[in-house]
């Protein structure tokens, strides 16, 4: 059951990335994806009693933190340029 | 019994909050929904017996990451409430996700590992966890510290880049 | 083994290299000395070889100069072969060649490219000697091609003039068409005998026709090569245009030596032709037709050199008639006398042109007999020789040909004799016409030319005198008899033996008739000639236009070829197919890339969606095939 929940969280996160326009909201949906992954890891760790699952979860925490630490400033810099948070305005790498 | 009920409760709340995330318009509300997801998940972890992870979830994810995101949302004064919520790929996105779910479900359901009966009774042991970190997974530990250093340097660099046009 | 023949061949080659590489630097005297001296030495070597040959009573001198290659057990060598036939040819080539070199000293004295001229002339001599001295068809072919090359270089000597350059090109290309037949003949022979040595091939045919190879087929193929080189129908078109080159070149190459290479080839391969009745018949027929054809054209031409060019074609036709009826030695005899009087005629024409400062149109000459007496005298002697007046050289050789054309049991017939005799009459007529219009009568020269007229310098007149003397007495040398052990005369049916003396008188009568005819038509004011021209305008136009053969070739062959090259190969093949496919591939690449780059919209949403699609696809695939 929990596996299904994890899958659902991941899928919702992915859908959010595809669907939402606001950049910060997209970032948050990516966090949601990571959370879904974490849940599945913990579930497996608990079911098979392996320490690897928990360790990996901690590592995912670290990575997520580092990622956010960089992603938010990037978003800030981008917005400072164009003054718009809508992702549709950032199609400069077209073609 | 009550544990099972709580488990279902927390799981349901996580799902609902996640669904809300996709629908709400104001980014602040979306952030709050995400916080709700994370707290629910922390509850799930606690019920599953991995208290350490639950605590870390609240401390790191909610306490640091979400706070940072909330700061960012507040900084970027969002005035454009008339902006459309959804991108052009709404329908294809939903369709794609449904297919994705179907395929993953089909694949996973046949390959699920059997929960070992002996393991079901085992509780999470903090001692073993810490020992494993420093013996078997010491390399990963060190690498993550390197990653953190890299992240700090990168953040500083971004700061400089941000400063330069004004500096 | 002596190296006399190799020496003979190498001397002109040395002359070519010296004059070609250093001539401009070392000055005209050096060029003259080397350019004329080396051929004279070669003539001396040829005499020496003749002496050796006589001492051995005719067994050939064989010399291998260089083993070229060995392919699969068969060896190809550069080898030389000196027998009686070679002796005659080599002496003519070196002897008349040397005389013409000496003449050129005077004729080309004022030309800027003096060194280049002598270099090319020496080159020609080298190749011609290779041709006549070669032991195998391979060496002969090298010489054959080489003289073609030298001819091209010399015809287009004044290449700044586009017409002259074009004439050179025409000669070379027409030759090459004939060479295709020659090559095919060589291939057939090699296939059958495994060697190209001519004495071996002739020897193989000695016992009778061989079943492995059709003698007639080879005979016809080799003859095709001969028509190209010796200007017979249908490849005769290059010779009149070749008059664009300097006159000594016309004398040497297109009268005395190169054009006779075809005759030499057939005579040399007589072993094959003795057993190829159909091929011999074709040779005789084409020879006779060409002779008559060219003679009819010659009677209306107005350029002095063109008359002589058509005369050469006609005389070569005579030689082929002789070859066709099996009288190979007689053909060589006529070749030998023809070399003397034709060279004398051409050089005399050169002297006239030189005297008049470049005028070549006989309608603008006349009355030159008193003014340039030496030229006139030598020209007259040579004209009488070619017409066949006894006891000059031409009488003996032409009479023999006419006799065998009538009486040979290998193809002689009254019809053949009739055509040949008619041609002889026309020959006498047009040659005396030429003599008359150039030297006799009232002067029709332009005033500048009249003032310019002077006798030619010593090198030129000296050579003319020598050649005229040779034209006079050359007939007394019994060449056919000398060649008999090698080239037997054809048998004559006994009932015709008594006709011989009658035919001799007929020949003399024909020659005199030509002379009388000219006096009648052109004598006095030349009024009768003009009236004849007016009465037969169509005939005159056809003859003057050389039966429009060149125009026919142009319409039937050249223009369709141009059209094919342009439309099919250039536009369709090269531009549309080759370039088009290459450009098309490039365009395809470009358009494909343009199409694919539509994916990069810059929208992250799309990229994320594509990631999902990719994951779905790979998962599906791995789970289906996993």
GROMACS .gro file of N, CA and C in nm, chain C residues 92-236:
model
  435
  354UNK      N    1   6.523   0.577  -9.678
  354UNK     CA    2   6.438   0.689  -9.718
  354UNK      C    3   6.415   0.783  -9.601
  355UNK      N    4   6.381   0.722  -9.486
  355UNK     CA    5   6.348   0.808  -9.371
  355UNK      C    6   6.466   0.895  -9.334
  356UNK      N    7   6.582   0.832  -9.318
  356UNK     CA    8   6.696   0.914  -9.276
  356UNK      C    9   6.746   1.002  -9.389
  357UNK      N   10   6.747   0.949  -9.512
  357UNK     CA   11   6.802   1.028  -9.622
  357UNK      C   12   6.716   1.149  -9.654
  358UNK      N   13   6.591   1.122  -9.692
  358UNK     CA   14   6.503   1.236  -9.724
  358UNK      C   15   6.484   1.322  -9.601
  359UNK      N   16   6.480   1.257  -9.484
  359UNK     CA   17   6.466   1.334  -9.361
  359UNK      C   18   6.579   1.433  -9.344
  360UNK      N   19   6.701   1.386  -9.363
  360UNK     CA   20   6.815   1.477  -9.348
  360UNK      C   21   6.807   1.592  -9.447
  361UNK      N   22   6.770   1.559  -9.572
  361UNK     CA   23   6.760   1.666  -9.672
  361UNK      C   24   6.659   1.771  -9.628
  362UNK      N   25   6.547   1.724  -9.575
  362UNK     CA   26   6.445   1.821  -9.536
  362UNK      C   27   6.489   1.902  -9.414
  363UNK      N   28   6.565   1.838  -9.325
  363UNK     CA   29   6.621   1.915  -9.213
  363UNK      C   30   6.708   2.028  -9.264
  364UNK      N   31   6.789   1.997  -9.365
  364UNK     CA   32   6.878   2.100  -9.419
  364UNK      C   33   6.795   2.211  -9.483
  365UNK      N   34   6.693   2.171  -9.557
  365UNK     CA   35   6.603   2.271  -9.619
  365UNK      C   36   6.541   2.360  -9.512
  366UNK      N   37   6.502   2.299  -9.399
  366UNK     CA   38   6.435   2.377  -9.295
  366UNK      C   39   6.526   2.485  -9.239
  367UNK      N   40   6.656   2.460  -9.245
  367UNK     CA   41   6.748   2.562  -9.195
  367UNK      C   42   6.724   2.693  -9.266
  368UNK      N   43   6.702   2.681  -9.398
  368UNK     CA   44   6.676   2.803  -9.472
  368UNK      C   45   6.533   2.852  -9.456
  369UNK      N   46   6.438   2.761  -9.459
  369UNK     CA   47   6.297   2.804  -9.459
  369UNK      C   48   6.256   2.866  -9.327
  370UNK      N   49   6.301   2.806  -9.214
  370UNK     CA   50   6.256   2.855  -9.084
  370UNK      C   51   6.354   2.951  -9.021
  371UNK      N   52   6.443   3.006  -9.104
  371UNK     CA   53   6.551   3.088  -9.051
  371UNK      C   54   6.499   3.202  -8.964
  372UNK      N   55   6.387   3.264  -9.007
  372UNK     CA   56   6.342   3.383  -8.936
  372UNK      C   57   6.236   3.353  -8.831
  373UNK      N   58   6.211   3.225  -8.807
  373UNK     CA   59   6.105   3.194  -8.712
  373UNK      C   60   6.155   3.205  -8.568
  374UNK      N   61   6.069   3.250  -8.480
  374UNK     CA   62   6.112   3.269  -8.341
  374UNK      C   63   6.131   3.137  -8.268
  375UNK      N   64   6.053   3.035  -8.307
  375UNK     CA   65   6.062   2.908  -8.235
  375UNK      C   66   6.148   2.809  -8.311
  376UNK      N   67   6.262   2.853  -8.353
  376UNK     CA   68   6.352   2.771  -8.434
  376UNK      C   69   6.391   2.643  -8.361
  377UNK      N   70   6.428   2.658  -8.234
  377UNK     CA   71   6.476   2.541  -8.159
  377UNK      C   72   6.364   2.440  -8.139
  378UNK      N   73   6.245   2.491  -8.110
  378UNK     CA   74   6.132   2.400  -8.087
  378UNK      C   75   6.101   2.321  -8.214
  379UNK      N   76   6.115   2.391  -8.329
  379UNK     CA   77   6.087   2.326  -8.456
  379UNK      C   78   6.179   2.207  -8.478
  380UNK      N   79   6.310   2.232  -8.460
  380UNK     CA   80   6.403   2.123  -8.484
  380UNK      C   81   6.390   2.014  -8.379
  381UNK      N   82   6.355   2.052  -8.257
  381UNK     CA   83   6.333   1.950  -8.154
  381UNK      C   84   6.221   1.856  -8.197
  382UNK      N   85   6.110   1.916  -8.243
  382UNK     CA   86   5.996   1.833  -8.285
  382UNK      C   87   6.032   1.749  -8.407
  383UNK      N   88   6.108   1.809  -8.498
  383UNK     CA   89   6.143   1.735  -8.619
  383UNK      C   90   6.230   1.615  -8.584
  384UNK      N   91   6.323   1.635  -8.491
  384UNK     CA   92   6.407   1.524  -8.448
  384UNK      C   93   6.325   1.420  -8.375
  385UNK      N   94   6.231   1.465  -8.296
  385UNK     CA   95   6.143   1.371  -8.227
  385UNK      C   96   6.069   1.285  -8.326
  386UNK      N   97   6.021   1.350  -8.432
  386UNK     CA   98   5.950   1.275  -8.534
  386UNK      C   99   6.040   1.168  -8.595
  387UNK      N  100   6.163   1.207  -8.623
  387UNK     CA  101   6.254   1.112  -8.686
  387UNK      C  102   6.280   0.993  -8.594
  388UNK      N  103   6.293   1.021  -8.466
  388UNK     CA  104   6.313   0.913  -8.370
  388UNK      C  105   6.198   0.813  -8.375
  389UNK      N  106   6.077   0.865  -8.370
  389UNK     CA  107   5.962   0.775  -8.369
  389UNK      C  108   5.947   0.702  -8.501
  390UNK      N  109   5.976   0.772  -8.610
  390UNK     CA  110   5.961   0.707  -8.738
  390UNK      C  111   6.062   0.593  -8.751
  391UNK      N  112   6.182   0.613  -8.700
  391UNK     CA  113   6.281   0.506  -8.707
  391UNK      C  114   6.240   0.389  -8.619
  392UNK      N  115   6.181   0.421  -8.503
  392UNK     CA  116   6.130   0.311  -8.420
  392UNK      C  117   6.025   0.231  -8.496
  393UNK      N  118   5.944   0.304  -8.570
  393UNK     CA  119   5.837   0.238  -8.644
  393UNK      C  120   5.894   0.142  -8.747
  394UNK      N  121   5.993   0.188  -8.826
  394UNK     CA  122   6.041   0.101  -8.934
  394UNK      C  123   6.138  -0.004  -8.883
  395UNK      N  124   6.206   0.023  -8.774
  395UNK     CA  125   6.304  -0.074  -8.727
  395UNK      C  126   6.244  -0.174  -8.629
  396UNK      N  127   6.122  -0.156  -8.588
  396UNK     CA  128   6.067  -0.240  -8.484
  396UNK      C  129   6.054  -0.385  -8.526
  397UNK      N  130   6.082  -0.471  -8.430
  397UNK     CA  131   6.071  -0.614  -8.460
  397UNK      C  132   5.931  -0.664  -8.430
  398UNK      N  133   5.868  -0.605  -8.329
  398UNK     CA  134   5.734  -0.654  -8.295
  398UNK      C  135   5.634  -0.543  -8.321
  399UNK      N  136   5.509  -0.582  -8.330
  399UNK     CA  137   5.404  -0.482  -8.353
  399UNK      C  138   5.397  -0.382  -8.240
  400UNK      N  139   5.446  -0.424  -8.124
  400UNK     CA  140   5.441  -0.332  -8.011
  400UNK      C  141   5.532  -0.213  -8.034
  401UNK      N  142   5.656  -0.241  -8.075
  401UNK     CA  143   5.751  -0.132  -8.100
  401UNK      C  144   5.700  -0.047  -8.216
  402UNK      N  145   5.646  -0.117  -8.318
  402UNK     CA  146   5.592  -0.043  -8.431
  402UNK      C  147   5.481   0.050  -8.384
  403UNK      N  148   5.398  -0.001  -8.295
  403UNK     CA  149   5.287   0.083  -8.249
  403UNK      C  150   5.336   0.202  -8.169
  404UNK      N  151   5.440   0.181  -8.090
  404UNK     CA  152   5.497   0.296  -8.018
  404UNK      C  153   5.540   0.403  -8.118
  405UNK      N  154   5.611   0.358  -8.220
  405UNK     CA  155   5.651   0.453  -8.322
  405UNK      C  156   5.530   0.514  -8.393
  406UNK      N  157   5.432   0.435  -8.417
  406UNK     CA  158   5.308   0.478  -8.485
  406UNK      C  159   5.243   0.593  -8.408
  407UNK      N  160   5.222   0.568  -8.278
  407UNK     CA  161   5.162   0.673  -8.196
  407UNK      C  162   5.253   0.794  -8.188
  408UNK      N  163   5.383   0.767  -8.176
  408UNK     CA  164   5.477   0.877  -8.162
  408UNK      C  165   5.480   0.969  -8.283
  409UNK      N  166   5.473   0.911  -8.402
  409UNK     CA  167   5.472   0.999  -8.519
  409UNK      C  168   5.341   1.075  -8.525
  410UNK      N  169   5.234   1.012  -8.474
  410UNK     CA  170   5.109   1.087  -8.466
  410UNK      C  171   5.124   1.208  -8.376
  411UNK      N  172   5.189   1.186  -8.264
  411UNK     CA  173   5.213   1.296  -8.171
  411UNK      C  174   5.297   1.404  -8.236
  412UNK      N  175   5.407   1.363  -8.300
  412UNK     CA  176   5.494   1.461  -8.363
  412UNK      C  177   5.419   1.537  -8.473
  413UNK      N  178   5.334   1.464  -8.544
  413UNK     CA  179   5.256   1.529  -8.648
  413UNK      C  180   5.164   1.636  -8.587
  414UNK      N  181   5.099   1.600  -8.478
  414UNK     CA  182   5.013   1.698  -8.411
  414UNK      C  183   5.093   1.821  -8.369
  415UNK      N  184   5.209   1.796  -8.309
  415UNK     CA  185   5.289   1.909  -8.261
  415UNK      C  186   5.333   1.997  -8.377
  416UNK      N  187   5.365   1.933  -8.490
  416UNK     CA  188   5.419   2.013  -8.598
  416UNK      C  189   5.310   2.079  -8.683
  417UNK      N  190   5.196   2.013  -8.696
  417UNK     CA  191   5.088   2.080  -8.771
  417UNK      C  192   5.045   2.205  -8.696
  418UNK      N  193   5.029   2.189  -8.566
  418UNK     CA  194   4.989   2.304  -8.486
  418UNK      C  195   5.108   2.381  -8.437
  419UNK      N  196   5.214   2.389  -8.518
  419UNK     CA  197   5.337   2.452  -8.473
  419UNK      C  198   5.316   2.599  -8.440
  420UNK      N  199   5.242   2.666  -8.528
  420UNK     CA  200   5.208   2.805  -8.501
  420UNK      C  201   5.073   2.806  -8.431
  421UNK      N  202   5.078   2.763  -8.306
  421UNK     CA  203   4.952   2.735  -8.237
  421UNK      C  204   4.876   2.859  -8.195
  422UNK      N  205   4.940   2.975  -8.205
  422UNK     CA  206   4.867   3.096  -8.167
  422UNK      C  207   4.745   3.116  -8.258
  423UNK      N  208   4.757   3.065  -8.381
  423UNK     CA  209   4.644   3.071  -8.471
  423UNK      C  210   4.551   2.956  -8.440
  424UNK      N  211   4.427   2.987  -8.402
  424UNK     CA  212   4.336   2.882  -8.355
  424UNK      C  213   4.307   2.780  -8.463
  425UNK      N  214   4.298   2.825  -8.589
  425UNK     CA  215   4.267   2.731  -8.697
  425UNK      C  216   4.377   2.628  -8.712
  426UNK      N  217   4.501   2.673  -8.701
  426UNK     CA  218   4.611   2.580  -8.717
  426UNK      C  219   4.613   2.479  -8.603
  427UNK      N  220   4.586   2.529  -8.482
  427UNK     CA  221   4.583   2.437  -8.368
  427UNK      C  222   4.472   2.334  -8.387
  428UNK      N  223   4.360   2.381  -8.441
  428UNK     CA  224   4.249   2.290  -8.461
  428UNK      C  225   4.284   2.183  -8.565
  429UNK      N  226   4.361   2.223  -8.665
  429UNK     CA  227   4.401   2.126  -8.767
  429UNK      C  228   4.485   2.016  -8.705
  430UNK      N  229   4.574   2.057  -8.614
  430UNK     CA  230   4.656   1.957  -8.547
  430UNK      C  231   4.571   1.859  -8.467
  431UNK      N  232   4.474   1.916  -8.398
  431UNK     CA  233   4.386   1.831  -8.317
  431UNK      C  234   4.310   1.734  -8.407
  432UNK      N  235   4.263   1.783  -8.522
  432UNK     CA  236   4.186   1.698  -8.613
  432UNK      C  237   4.271   1.581  -8.660
  433UNK      N  238   4.398   1.611  -8.691
  433UNK     CA  239   4.485   1.504  -8.739
  433UNK      C  240   4.500   1.398  -8.633
  434UNK      N  241   4.526   1.441  -8.511
  434UNK     CA  242   4.551   1.345  -8.406
  434UNK      C  243   4.429   1.261  -8.378
  435UNK      N  244   4.314   1.325  -8.370
  435UNK     CA  245   4.193   1.250  -8.335
  435UNK      C  246   4.157   1.152  -8.445
  436UNK      N  247   4.168   1.196  -8.571
  436UNK     CA  248   4.136   1.104  -8.681
  436UNK      C  249   4.230   0.984  -8.678
  437UNK      N  250   4.357   1.011  -8.650
  437UNK     CA  251   4.453   0.901  -8.638
  437UNK      C  252   4.410   0.802  -8.532
  438UNK      N  253   4.366   0.855  -8.420
  438UNK     CA  254   4.332   0.769  -8.308
  438UNK      C  255   4.216   0.678  -8.341
  439UNK      N  256   4.124   0.728  -8.423
  439UNK     CA  257   4.012   0.642  -8.460
  439UNK      C  258   4.065   0.521  -8.536
  440UNK      N  259   4.160   0.546  -8.627
  440UNK     CA  260   4.220   0.434  -8.698
  440UNK      C  261   4.294   0.342  -8.604
  441UNK      N  262   4.358   0.402  -8.503
  441UNK     CA  263   4.436   0.320  -8.411
  441UNK      C  264   4.351   0.222  -8.334
  442UNK      N  265   4.224   0.253  -8.316
  442UNK     CA  266   4.138   0.157  -8.247
  442UNK      C  267   4.134   0.026  -8.324
  443UNK      N  268   4.122   0.038  -8.456
  443UNK     CA  269   4.123  -0.083  -8.538
  443UNK      C  270   4.256  -0.155  -8.527
  444UNK      N  271   4.362  -0.078  -8.529
  444UNK     CA  272   4.497  -0.135  -8.521
  444UNK      C  273   4.510  -0.215  -8.390
  445UNK      N  274   4.467  -0.154  -8.281
  445UNK     CA  275   4.479  -0.221  -8.152
  445UNK      C  276   4.399  -0.350  -8.151
  446UNK      N  277   4.278  -0.346  -8.205
  446UNK     CA  278   4.198  -0.468  -8.207
  446UNK      C  279   4.270  -0.577  -8.286
  447UNK      N  280   4.331  -0.536  -8.399
  447UNK     CA  281   4.407  -0.633  -8.476
  447UNK      C  282   4.519  -0.693  -8.394
  448UNK      N  283   4.587  -0.607  -8.319
  448UNK     CA  284   4.697  -0.658  -8.237
  448UNK      C  285   4.647  -0.755  -8.131
  449UNK      N  286   4.532  -0.722  -8.074
  449UNK     CA  287   4.478  -0.811  -7.971
  449UNK      C  288   4.448  -0.949  -8.029
  450UNK      N  289   4.385  -0.948  -8.149
  450UNK     CA  290   4.352  -1.077  -8.209
  450UNK      C  291   4.479  -1.157  -8.235
  451UNK      N  292   4.582  -1.089  -8.286
  451UNK     CA  293   4.706  -1.160  -8.316
  451UNK      C  294   4.770  -1.215  -8.190
  452UNK      N  295   4.771  -1.132  -8.086
  452UNK     CA  296   4.835  -1.177  -7.963
  452UNK      C  297   4.761  -1.296  -7.905
  453UNK      N  298   4.629  -1.290  -7.913
  453UNK     CA  299   4.546  -1.399  -7.863
  453UNK      C  300   4.579  -1.529  -7.935
  454UNK      N  301   4.603  -1.516  -8.066
  454UNK     CA  302   4.625  -1.637  -8.145
  454UNK      C  303   4.768  -1.688  -8.134
  455UNK      N  304   4.865  -1.597  -8.128
  455UNK     CA  305   5.004  -1.641  -8.136
  455UNK      C  306   5.084  -1.623  -8.009
  456UNK      N  307   5.032  -1.547  -7.914
  456UNK     CA  308   5.107  -1.527  -7.790
  456UNK      C  309   5.227  -1.438  -7.805
  457UNK      N  310   5.246  -1.378  -7.922
  457UNK     CA  311   5.358  -1.288  -7.939
  457UNK      C  312   5.319  -1.186  -8.044
  458UNK      N  313   5.388  -1.073  -8.040
  458UNK     CA  314   5.360  -0.972  -8.142
  458UNK      C  315   5.477  -0.956  -8.238
  459UNK      N  316   5.573  -1.046  -8.235
  459UNK     CA  317   5.687  -1.035  -8.325
  459UNK      C  318   5.641  -1.060  -8.468
  460UNK      N  319   5.672  -0.964  -8.552
  460UNK     CA  320   5.616  -0.971  -8.687
  460UNK      C  321   5.674  -1.085  -8.768
  461UNK      N  322   5.804  -1.111  -8.749
  461UNK     CA  323   5.861  -1.220  -8.829
  461UNK      C  324   5.802  -1.354  -8.785
  462UNK      N  325   5.774  -1.366  -8.655
  462UNK     CA  326   5.712  -1.491  -8.608
  462UNK      C  327   5.573  -1.507  -8.667
  463UNK      N  328   5.499  -1.398  -8.668
  463UNK     CA  329   5.362  -1.406  -8.718
  463UNK      C  330   5.362  -1.436  -8.867
  464UNK      N  331   5.448  -1.366  -8.940
  464UNK     CA  332   5.454  -1.393  -9.083
  464UNK      C  333   5.494  -1.536  -9.109
  465UNK      N  334   5.591  -1.582  -9.031
  465UNK     CA  335   5.636  -1.720  -9.049
  465UNK      C  336   5.524  -1.820  -9.021
  466UNK      N  337   5.441  -1.788  -8.920
  466UNK     CA  338   5.334  -1.881  -8.887
  466UNK      C  339   5.235  -1.895  -9.002
  467UNK      N  340   5.219  -1.788  -9.078
  467UNK     CA  341   5.125  -1.793  -9.189
  467UNK      C  342   5.185  -1.854  -9.315
  468UNK      N  343   5.313  -1.885  -9.308
  468UNK     CA  344   5.383  -1.929  -9.428
  468UNK      C  345   5.322  -2.054  -9.487
  469UNK      N  346   5.280  -2.142  -9.398
  469UNK     CA  347   5.231  -2.270  -9.449
  469UNK      C  348   5.088  -2.265  -9.502
  470UNK      N  349   5.024  -2.155  -9.485
  470UNK     CA  350   4.886  -2.149  -9.531
  470UNK      C  351   4.799  -2.084  -9.425
  471UNK      N  352   4.673  -2.064  -9.456
  471UNK     CA  353   4.587  -1.996  -9.358
  471UNK      C  354   4.573  -2.079  -9.231
  472UNK      N  355   4.561  -2.009  -9.121
  472UNK     CA  356   4.553  -2.075  -8.992
  472UNK      C  357   4.408  -2.071  -8.945
  473UNK      N  358   4.363  -2.181  -8.889
  473UNK     CA  359   4.222  -2.182  -8.851
  473UNK      C  360   4.196  -2.101  -8.724
  474UNK      N  361   4.299  -2.088  -8.642
  474UNK     CA  362   4.276  -2.023  -8.512
  474UNK      C  363   4.236  -1.878  -8.527
  475UNK      N  364   4.286  -1.816  -8.631
  475UNK     CA  365   4.253  -1.674  -8.645
  475UNK      C  366   4.215  -1.646  -8.789
  476UNK      N  367   4.117  -1.562  -8.807
  476UNK     CA  368   4.076  -1.528  -8.941
  476UNK      C  369   4.172  -1.424  -8.997
  477UNK      N  370   4.244  -1.461  -9.100
  477UNK     CA  371   4.343  -1.369  -9.156
  477UNK      C  372   4.275  -1.243  -9.208
  478UNK      N  373   4.156  -1.261  -9.265
  478UNK     CA  374   4.088  -1.143  -9.319
  478UNK      C  375   4.050  -1.046  -9.210
  479UNK      N  376   4.006  -1.100  -9.097
  479UNK     CA  377   3.967  -1.010  -8.988
  479UNK      C  378   4.085  -0.926  -8.943
  480UNK      N  379   4.198  -0.994  -8.920
  480UNK     CA  380   4.317  -0.919  -8.878
  480UNK      C  381   4.357  -0.821  -8.987
  481UNK      N  382   4.350  -0.869  -9.111
  481UNK     CA  383   4.389  -0.782  -9.221
  481UNK      C  384   4.306  -0.656  -9.224
  482UNK      N  385   4.175  -0.672  -9.207
  482UNK     CA  386   4.089  -0.554  -9.212
  482UNK      C  387   4.117  -0.462  -9.094
  483UNK      N  388   4.135  -0.521  -8.976
  483UNK     CA  389   4.159  -0.437  -8.858
  483UNK      C  390   4.288  -0.357  -8.873
  484UNK      N  391   4.394  -0.425  -8.917
  484UNK     CA  392   4.519  -0.352  -8.935
  484UNK      C  393   4.504  -0.246  -9.043
  485UNK      N  394   4.424  -0.278  -9.143
  485UNK     CA  395   4.407  -0.181  -9.251
  485UNK      C  396   4.332  -0.058  -9.204
  486UNK      N  397   4.242  -0.077  -9.108
  486UNK     CA  398   4.172   0.041  -9.054
  486UNK      C  399   4.274   0.137  -8.994
  487UNK      N  400   4.371   0.079  -8.921
  487UNK     CA  401   4.477   0.165  -8.870
  487UNK      C  402   4.551   0.233  -8.983
  488UNK      N  403   4.574   0.158  -9.090
  488UNK     CA  404   4.646   0.216  -9.202
  488UNK      C  405   4.566   0.328  -9.269
  489UNK      N  406   4.434   0.314  -9.276
  489UNK     CA  407   4.358   0.423  -9.338
  489UNK      C  408   4.370   0.550  -9.256
  490UNK      N  409   4.377   0.534  -9.123
  490UNK     CA  410   4.392   0.655  -9.042
  490UNK      C  411   4.525   0.721  -9.067
  491UNK      N  412   4.629   0.641  -9.065
  491UNK     CA  413   4.762   0.700  -9.079
  491UNK      C  414   4.790   0.745  -9.220
  492UNK      N  415   4.744   0.669  -9.319
  492UNK     CA  416   4.778   0.701  -9.457
  492UNK      C  417   4.666   0.773  -9.530
  493UNK      N  418   4.573   0.826  -9.456
  493UNK     CA  419   4.473   0.915  -9.514
  493UNK      C  420   4.397   0.853  -9.631
  494UNK      N  421   4.338   0.737  -9.609
  494UNK     CA  422   4.250   0.682  -9.709
  494UNK      C  423   4.106   0.703  -9.664
  495UNK      N  424   4.014   0.685  -9.759
  495UNK     CA  425   3.873   0.696  -9.721
  495UNK      C  426   3.845   0.591  -9.614
  496UNK      N  427   3.772   0.615  -9.509
  496UNK     CA  428   3.703   0.739  -9.474
  496UNK      C  429   3.779   0.831  -9.379
  497UNK      N  430   3.905   0.802  -9.351
  497UNK     CA  431   3.975   0.884  -9.252
  497UNK      C  432   4.076   0.976  -9.318
  498UNK      N  433   4.044   1.022  -9.438
  498UNK     CA  434   4.141   1.103  -9.510
  498UNK      C  435   4.131   1.251  -9.475
   0.00000   0.00000   0.00000
